[in-house]
Amino acid sequence: MTIPLRLTLNGQAREIALDDPRVTLLDLLRERLGLTGAKKGCDRGQCGACTVLVDGRRINACLTLAVSLDGAEILTIEGLAEGDRLHPVQAAFIAHDGFQCGFCTPGQIMSAVGLIREGHAGTDPERIREGMSGNLCRCGAYAGILDAVQDAAARNEHREDAA
């Protein structure tokens, strides 16, 4: 028995036949669809390496059953840039050295994008630290991550003020 699943994945409509209702979104993305940006770190929702946006909200893909997302819009790190043009958060991570080994970087970036879109980032360092607290970096690149999120959030505020 297969379960039909309709998703909008990185802007493209997808129809997927699930053969197991227990498959997580993370395993679907990585194993079945070849989107390996979201990482399997702890597989318990504690590290944030698997963070993606579902209907605009940050989630841990390792804790979410794919079958529960029928009709959802999913954005992964692979769908963030527009062609060769990086998303402003991606550019800020590069400009501020917001990564070292890179393992947590996709989850950090997706969490930062979600935090900014939710309007919870602001430019207050403590507020950003709290909002990003579900994403761990074992290399300790937190200073660069914080600077990158502050920069991207400030640029986002300026764009909204001009509109």
GROMACS .gro file of C-alpha atoms in nm:
model
  163
    1MET     CA    1   0.000   0.000   0.000
    2THR     CA    2   0.131   0.343  -0.090
    3ILE     CA    3   0.025   0.676   0.050
    4PRO     CA    4   0.007   0.968  -0.195
    5LEU     CA    5   0.176   1.286  -0.076
    6ARG     CA    6   0.152   1.621  -0.251
    7LEU     CA    7   0.405   1.888  -0.158
    8THR     CA    8   0.542   2.211  -0.291
    9LEU     CA    9   0.913   2.157  -0.246
   10ASN     CA   10   1.142   2.454  -0.309
   11GLY     CA   11   0.874   2.610  -0.526
   12GLN     CA   12   0.795   2.301  -0.733
   13ALA     CA   13   0.485   2.085  -0.700
   14ARG     CA   14   0.579   1.725  -0.623
   15GLU     CA   15   0.373   1.408  -0.595
   16ILE     CA   16   0.537   1.133  -0.395
   17ALA     CA   17   0.416   0.783  -0.320
   18LEU     CA   18   0.517   0.690   0.035
   19ASP     CA   19   0.547   0.321   0.105
   20ASP     CA   20   0.595   0.368   0.480
   21PRO     CA   21   0.388   0.610   0.691
   22ARG     CA   22   0.670   0.626   0.947
   23VAL     CA   23   0.927   0.796   0.721
   24THR     CA   24   1.039   1.134   0.852
   25LEU     CA   25   1.062   1.442   0.638
   26LEU     CA   26   1.440   1.436   0.685
   27ASP     CA   27   1.471   1.082   0.553
   28LEU     CA   28   1.236   1.161   0.263
   29LEU     CA   29   1.444   1.464   0.168
   30ARG     CA   30   1.783   1.297   0.202
   31GLU     CA   31   1.725   0.933   0.108
   32ARG     CA   32   1.448   0.955  -0.148
   33LEU     CA   33   1.473   1.301  -0.303
   34GLY     CA   34   1.850   1.352  -0.288
   35LEU     CA   35   1.828   1.684  -0.103
   36THR     CA   36   2.113   1.639   0.143
   37GLY     CA   37   2.141   1.998   0.273
   38ALA     CA   38   1.939   1.924   0.587
   39LYS     CA   39   2.168   1.712   0.802
   40LYS     CA   40   2.098   1.419   1.030
   41GLY     CA   41   2.278   1.523   1.346
   42CYS     CA   42   2.112   1.392   1.660
   43ASP     CA   43   1.793   1.252   1.501
   44ARG     CA   44   1.613   1.367   1.820
   45GLY     CA   45   1.530   1.731   1.749
   46GLN     CA   46   1.801   1.864   1.978
   47CYS     CA   47   2.066   2.001   1.740
   48GLY     CA   48   1.874   2.182   1.465
   49ALA     CA   49   2.094   2.052   1.182
   50CYS     CA   50   1.781   1.935   1.001
   51THR     CA   51   1.592   2.267   1.019
   52VAL     CA   52   1.372   2.344   0.718
   53LEU     CA   53   1.075   2.574   0.669
   54VAL     CA   54   0.729   2.421   0.638
   55ASP     CA   55   0.457   2.669   0.546
   56GLY     CA   56   0.699   2.941   0.654
   57ARG     CA   57   0.768   2.799   1.000
   58ARG     CA   58   1.094   2.646   1.123
   59ILE     CA   59   1.072   2.277   1.202
   60ASN     CA   60   1.305   1.989   1.281
   61ALA     CA   61   1.266   1.760   0.982
   62CYS     CA   62   1.390   1.463   1.187
   63LEU     CA   63   1.084   1.482   1.414
   64THR     CA   64   0.821   1.538   1.146
   65LEU     CA   65   0.645   1.252   0.971
   66ALA     CA   66   0.635   1.321   0.598
   67VAL     CA   67   0.281   1.184   0.573
   68SER     CA   68   0.158   1.467   0.797
   69LEU     CA   69   0.267   1.729   0.543
   70ASP     CA   70   0.026   1.660   0.257
   71GLY     CA   71  -0.033   1.991   0.081
   72ALA     CA   72   0.249   2.171   0.266
   73GLU     CA   73   0.503   2.411   0.122
   74ILE     CA   74   0.856   2.309   0.215
   75LEU     CA   75   1.169   2.520   0.171
   76THR     CA   76   1.512   2.365   0.217
   77ILE     CA   77   1.857   2.518   0.188
   78GLU     CA   78   1.868   2.394  -0.174
   79GLY     CA   79   1.576   2.618  -0.266
   80LEU     CA   80   1.689   2.931  -0.083
   81ALA     CA   81   1.914   3.097  -0.343
   82GLU     CA   82   1.770   3.233  -0.665
   83GLY     CA   83   1.991   3.082  -0.933
   84ASP     CA   84   2.345   3.203  -0.871
   85ARG     CA   85   2.226   3.485  -0.643
   86LEU     CA   86   2.258   3.392  -0.277
   87HIS     CA   87   1.983   3.465  -0.030
   88PRO     CA   88   2.079   3.763   0.193
   89VAL     CA   89   2.120   3.532   0.494
   90GLN     CA   90   2.354   3.304   0.299
   91ALA     CA   91   2.558   3.606   0.190
   92ALA     CA   92   2.570   3.735   0.549
   93PHE     CA   93   2.697   3.398   0.676
   94ILE     CA   94   2.982   3.417   0.426
   95ALA     CA   95   3.058   3.783   0.501
   96HIS     CA   96   3.069   3.723   0.878
   97ASP     CA   97   3.236   3.379   0.879
   98GLY     CA   98   2.924   3.225   1.032
   99PHE     CA   99   3.051   2.872   0.984
  100GLN     CA  100   3.355   2.654   1.032
  101CYS     CA  101   3.311   2.289   0.941
  102GLY     CA  102   2.977   2.363   0.770
  103PHE     CA  103   2.779   2.069   0.907
  104CYS     CA  104   2.530   2.283   1.099
  105THR     CA  105   2.531   2.570   0.848
  106PRO     CA  106   2.224   2.473   0.641
  107GLY     CA  107   2.014   2.435   0.957
  108GLN     CA  108   2.154   2.757   1.103
  109ILE     CA  109   2.074   2.948   0.783
  110MET     CA  110   1.722   2.807   0.755
  111SER     CA  111   1.657   2.887   1.120
  112ALA     CA  112   1.786   3.242   1.070
  113VAL     CA  113   1.565   3.289   0.763
  114GLY     CA  114   1.265   3.166   0.962
  115LEU     CA  115   1.350   3.385   1.261
  116ILE     CA  116   1.374   3.694   1.040
  117ARG     CA  117   1.055   3.611   0.849
  118GLU     CA  118   0.870   3.555   1.176
  119GLY     CA  119   0.972   3.905   1.281
  120HIS     CA  120   1.147   3.775   1.593
  121ALA     CA  121   1.506   3.857   1.503
  122GLY     CA  122   1.536   4.232   1.543
  123THR     CA  123   1.893   4.337   1.609
  124ASP     CA  124   1.909   4.262   1.982
  125PRO     CA  125   2.183   3.999   2.033
  126GLU     CA  126   2.005   3.829   2.323
  127ARG     CA  127   1.682   3.801   2.128
  128ILE     CA  128   1.867   3.646   1.834
  129ARG     CA  129   2.057   3.405   2.062
  130GLU     CA  130   1.730   3.291   2.215
  131GLY     CA  131   1.562   3.255   1.876
  132MET     CA  132   1.854   3.052   1.741
  133SER     CA  133   1.903   2.844   2.058
  134GLY     CA  134   1.762   2.530   1.895
  135ASN     CA  135   2.055   2.520   1.653
  136LEU     CA  136   2.385   2.395   1.789
  137CYS     CA  137   2.733   2.452   1.644
  138ARG     CA  138   2.993   2.217   1.779
  139CYS     CA  139   3.273   2.429   1.628
  140GLY     CA  140   3.163   2.733   1.826
  141ALA     CA  141   3.104   2.973   1.535
  142TYR     CA  142   2.835   3.150   1.737
  143ALA     CA  143   2.993   3.497   1.716
  144GLY     CA  144   2.993   3.487   1.335
  145ILE     CA  145   2.644   3.337   1.328
  146LEU     CA  146   2.513   3.613   1.554
  147ASP     CA  147   2.679   3.883   1.343
  148ALA     CA  148   2.536   3.729   1.025
  149VAL     CA  149   2.181   3.714   1.162
  150GLN     CA  150   2.204   4.070   1.295
  151ASP     CA  151   2.329   4.193   0.957
  152ALA     CA  152   2.062   4.007   0.757
  153ALA     CA  153   1.787   4.118   0.996
  154ALA     CA  154   1.898   4.483   0.974
  155ARG     CA  155   1.907   4.465   0.593
  156ASN     CA  156   1.561   4.307   0.593
  157GLU     CA  157   1.426   4.589   0.812
  158HIS     CA  158   1.571   4.850   0.574
  159ARG     CA  159   1.407   4.677   0.275
  160GLU     CA  160   1.069   4.674   0.453
  161ASP     CA  161   1.107   5.044   0.548
  162ALA     CA  162   1.170   5.134   0.183
  163ALA     CA  163   0.864   4.945   0.061
   0.00000   0.00000   0.00000
